[in-house]
XYZ file of C-alpha atoms in Angstrom:
247
model
C 132.646 -60.369 45.739
C 133.015 -59.398 49.544
C 133.194 -55.770 48.656
C 130.045 -56.093 46.550
C 128.276 -57.852 49.460
C 129.167 -55.108 51.883
C 128.091 -52.450 49.363
C 124.765 -54.228 48.978
C 124.282 -54.599 52.790
C 125.163 -50.877 53.164
C 122.659 -49.777 50.565
C 119.874 -51.892 52.002
C 120.744 -50.834 55.529
C 121.037 -47.198 54.641
C 117.590 -47.308 52.929
C 116.062 -48.272 56.230
C 118.468 -46.543 58.671
C 116.584 -43.244 59.107
C 114.105 -45.059 61.342
C 116.700 -47.278 63.049
C 117.734 -46.569 66.605
C 120.042 -49.149 68.131
C 119.948 -49.479 71.971
C 123.316 -49.963 73.591
C 123.732 -50.662 77.313
C 126.583 -51.041 79.673
C 127.691 -50.398 83.194
C 130.118 -47.804 84.601
C 133.609 -48.612 83.473
C 135.842 -45.653 84.033
C 137.152 -44.283 80.748
C 135.256 -46.927 78.732
C 131.671 -45.924 79.696
C 130.610 -43.451 82.439
C 128.763 -40.202 83.144
C 130.689 -36.986 83.536
C 129.949 -34.239 86.149
C 127.276 -32.785 83.851
C 125.521 -36.164 83.652
C 126.506 -36.788 79.987
C 127.603 -40.217 78.834
C 131.207 -40.390 77.746
C 134.071 -42.923 77.315
C 135.946 -44.696 74.602
C 133.086 -47.278 74.000
C 130.440 -44.583 73.782
C 132.642 -42.557 71.486
C 133.308 -45.342 69.039
C 129.784 -46.648 68.915
C 128.490 -43.093 68.438
C 130.976 -42.420 65.712
C 130.103 -45.754 63.839
C 126.376 -45.110 64.058
C 126.929 -41.599 62.695
C 128.737 -43.032 59.692
C 126.079 -45.661 59.163
C 123.385 -43.021 59.197
C 121.555 -44.617 62.191
C 120.610 -43.399 65.646
C 122.073 -44.685 68.975
C 120.697 -44.630 72.459
C 123.044 -45.572 75.388
C 122.009 -46.440 78.961
C 124.305 -47.061 81.948
C 122.892 -49.786 84.179
C 123.866 -52.150 86.950
C 126.231 -54.780 85.497
C 124.089 -57.825 85.701
C 120.850 -56.053 84.593
C 122.718 -54.771 81.436
C 123.915 -58.280 80.619
C 120.500 -59.803 81.192
C 118.925 -57.125 78.780
C 121.304 -58.231 76.078
C 120.756 -61.961 76.711
C 116.889 -61.451 76.656
C 117.047 -59.264 73.469
C 115.744 -56.191 75.310
C 118.945 -54.213 74.190
C 120.868 -54.570 71.030
C 124.457 -54.441 72.367
C 126.565 -54.277 75.482
C 129.569 -51.895 75.469
C 132.902 -53.309 76.593
C 132.335 -56.828 77.716
C 135.144 -59.372 77.913
C 134.829 -62.765 76.228
C 133.648 -65.730 78.224
C 132.165 -69.087 77.332
C 128.828 -68.247 79.059
C 128.403 -64.860 77.370
C 129.218 -66.265 73.948
C 126.040 -68.304 74.240
C 123.916 -65.137 73.925
C 126.348 -62.530 72.443
C 127.900 -62.046 69.093
C 131.244 -60.300 69.846
C 132.724 -57.687 67.506
C 135.552 -59.018 65.429
C 138.021 -56.614 67.101
C 138.557 -55.580 70.671
C 138.832 -51.852 71.412
C 140.665 -51.784 74.726
C 142.545 -54.173 77.050
C 142.534 -54.387 80.849
C 144.821 -56.231 83.268
C 143.050 -57.779 86.225
C 145.374 -57.446 89.274
C 145.389 -58.213 92.953
C 145.384 -55.486 95.700
C 146.323 -56.080 99.344
C 147.008 -53.932 102.312
C 150.548 -52.627 102.588
C 151.062 -54.751 105.580
C 150.229 -57.973 103.829
C 153.366 -59.884 102.709
C 151.601 -62.182 100.372
C 153.315 -62.532 96.939
C 151.534 -63.633 93.824
C 153.341 -65.942 91.454
C 150.511 -67.092 89.157
C 149.722 -70.037 91.360
C 145.991 -70.298 92.165
C 146.741 -72.865 94.799
C 148.310 -70.188 96.992
C 145.026 -68.284 97.176
C 143.517 -71.034 99.269
C 145.037 -69.354 102.284
C 143.175 -66.153 101.655
C 139.720 -64.604 101.715
C 139.271 -62.959 98.307
C 137.038 -60.017 97.444
C 135.416 -59.854 93.980
C 132.978 -57.623 92.188
C 129.696 -59.485 91.504
C 129.148 -60.353 87.875
C 132.707 -59.798 86.642
C 134.602 -62.430 84.652
C 138.033 -63.353 86.233
C 139.099 -65.758 83.450
C 137.892 -69.226 82.786
C 140.755 -70.768 84.743
C 139.903 -68.711 87.855
C 136.119 -69.406 87.513
C 136.818 -73.191 87.474
C 138.899 -72.875 90.519
C 136.673 -70.491 92.427
C 134.589 -73.123 94.343
C 137.777 -74.096 96.181
C 138.407 -70.558 97.468
C 136.884 -68.321 100.196
C 135.117 -65.706 98.089
C 133.238 -62.507 99.177
C 131.405 -60.799 96.304
C 130.135 -57.181 96.441
C 128.390 -54.943 94.005
C 131.147 -52.571 93.043
C 134.849 -51.802 93.278
C 134.424 -49.199 96.069
C 132.748 -51.783 98.243
C 135.553 -54.207 97.481
C 138.238 -51.748 98.645
C 136.103 -51.041 101.803
C 136.127 -54.781 102.633
C 139.942 -54.843 102.227
C 140.749 -51.892 104.494
C 138.356 -53.128 107.133
C 139.921 -56.595 107.100
C 136.857 -58.331 105.890
C 138.971 -59.919 103.065
C 142.707 -60.338 102.602
C 142.947 -59.615 98.920
C 140.839 -58.225 96.119
C 140.873 -58.467 92.297
C 140.089 -55.498 90.089
C 141.384 -53.376 87.211
C 143.820 -50.539 87.823
C 141.549 -48.436 85.573
C 138.648 -48.996 87.970
C 140.806 -49.014 91.146
C 142.668 -45.702 90.705
C 139.519 -43.378 91.049
C 138.418 -45.306 94.225
C 141.843 -45.225 95.833
C 141.926 -41.547 95.234
C 138.318 -41.010 96.503
C 139.026 -43.045 99.705
C 142.552 -41.688 100.251
C 143.998 -45.208 100.182
C 147.294 -44.503 98.351
C 149.364 -45.179 101.408
C 147.312 -48.113 102.653
C 147.108 -50.495 99.686
C 149.428 -51.912 97.044
C 149.074 -53.551 93.705
C 150.521 -57.043 93.070
C 152.117 -58.279 89.793
C 151.842 -60.111 87.419
C 148.180 -59.639 86.400
C 145.749 -62.490 86.939
C 144.798 -62.078 83.335
C 144.806 -59.329 80.635
C 141.312 -59.138 79.280
C 140.204 -57.475 76.099
C 136.906 -55.462 75.792
C 134.542 -55.803 72.832
C 131.140 -54.767 71.715
C 128.691 -57.680 72.391
C 125.539 -57.962 70.232
C 122.354 -59.840 71.298
C 121.742 -62.990 69.457
C 117.920 -62.421 70.155
C 117.880 -59.413 67.845
C 117.926 -59.434 64.040
C 121.313 -57.694 63.777
C 123.319 -59.579 61.238
C 123.471 -56.677 58.670
C 124.183 -54.164 61.364
C 126.998 -56.250 62.933
C 128.627 -56.813 59.511
C 128.672 -53.027 58.897
C 129.665 -52.196 62.471
C 132.577 -54.598 62.252
C 133.748 -53.078 58.989
C 133.736 -49.508 60.359
C 135.426 -50.566 63.591
C 138.172 -52.409 61.704
C 138.671 -49.429 59.452
C 138.920 -47.119 62.567
C 141.575 -49.471 64.045
C 143.517 -49.814 60.762
C 143.804 -46.003 60.244
C 144.784 -45.311 63.839
C 141.551 -43.520 64.927
C 140.866 -45.919 67.847
C 144.435 -45.630 69.116
C 144.077 -41.853 69.051
C 140.773 -41.989 70.783
C 142.252 -44.325 73.477
C 144.912 -41.918 74.292
C 142.389 -39.372 75.193
C 141.168 -41.662 78.029
C 144.524 -43.070 79.054
C 143.545 -46.551 77.746
C 145.883 -49.240 76.310
C 144.805 -50.099 72.829
C 145.303 -53.890 72.217
């Protein structure tokens, strides 16, 4: 019965798909979604979404926008989907997540080499520090609940976060190694900062579809193709191209 329903959905969807263009948005996530030196959009999320839409016979448009603006567009139904968001209780109010994640990301602390602070998964110890965060990011539900008790400085991007750190405006910052490495290289910080373990959290990245749009058929078919690509090893192979860890 399930196979018949999927076949029926695909038949109906394909009948209309020539005119269908789905609008995906996201923000710059190195290796997940970014522009190359030629200004072309690339990354694992863009590759997967493009391949799935190709198989479904529909068109796709992708825009890279500031993080909070991209989220708001999905929340308001001005875009069909967001590429790569983590799950959070707030976002689940306005997003339908893909059944499967397509990458995973540890969130870790960085400090200056001279800082002797050690992280042992105890949020209480962060009360002694000023903490740099990137505005709009989700740092786990536990951290979000605890955040009001901490001294927080939020900036717009990872580069600004590292600049705060090296200029002693904060004691510690939280980010992904994937996002941190290009900034550390760009600012020549390899001998000035260090990464702490263990991670604060290991997040998984999904496709998030707007609940404001009429996307039930598309989401069903998108999930089916994504699950197939995971099962047959395509996503793992695509992940290796970008140096990402497939969950």
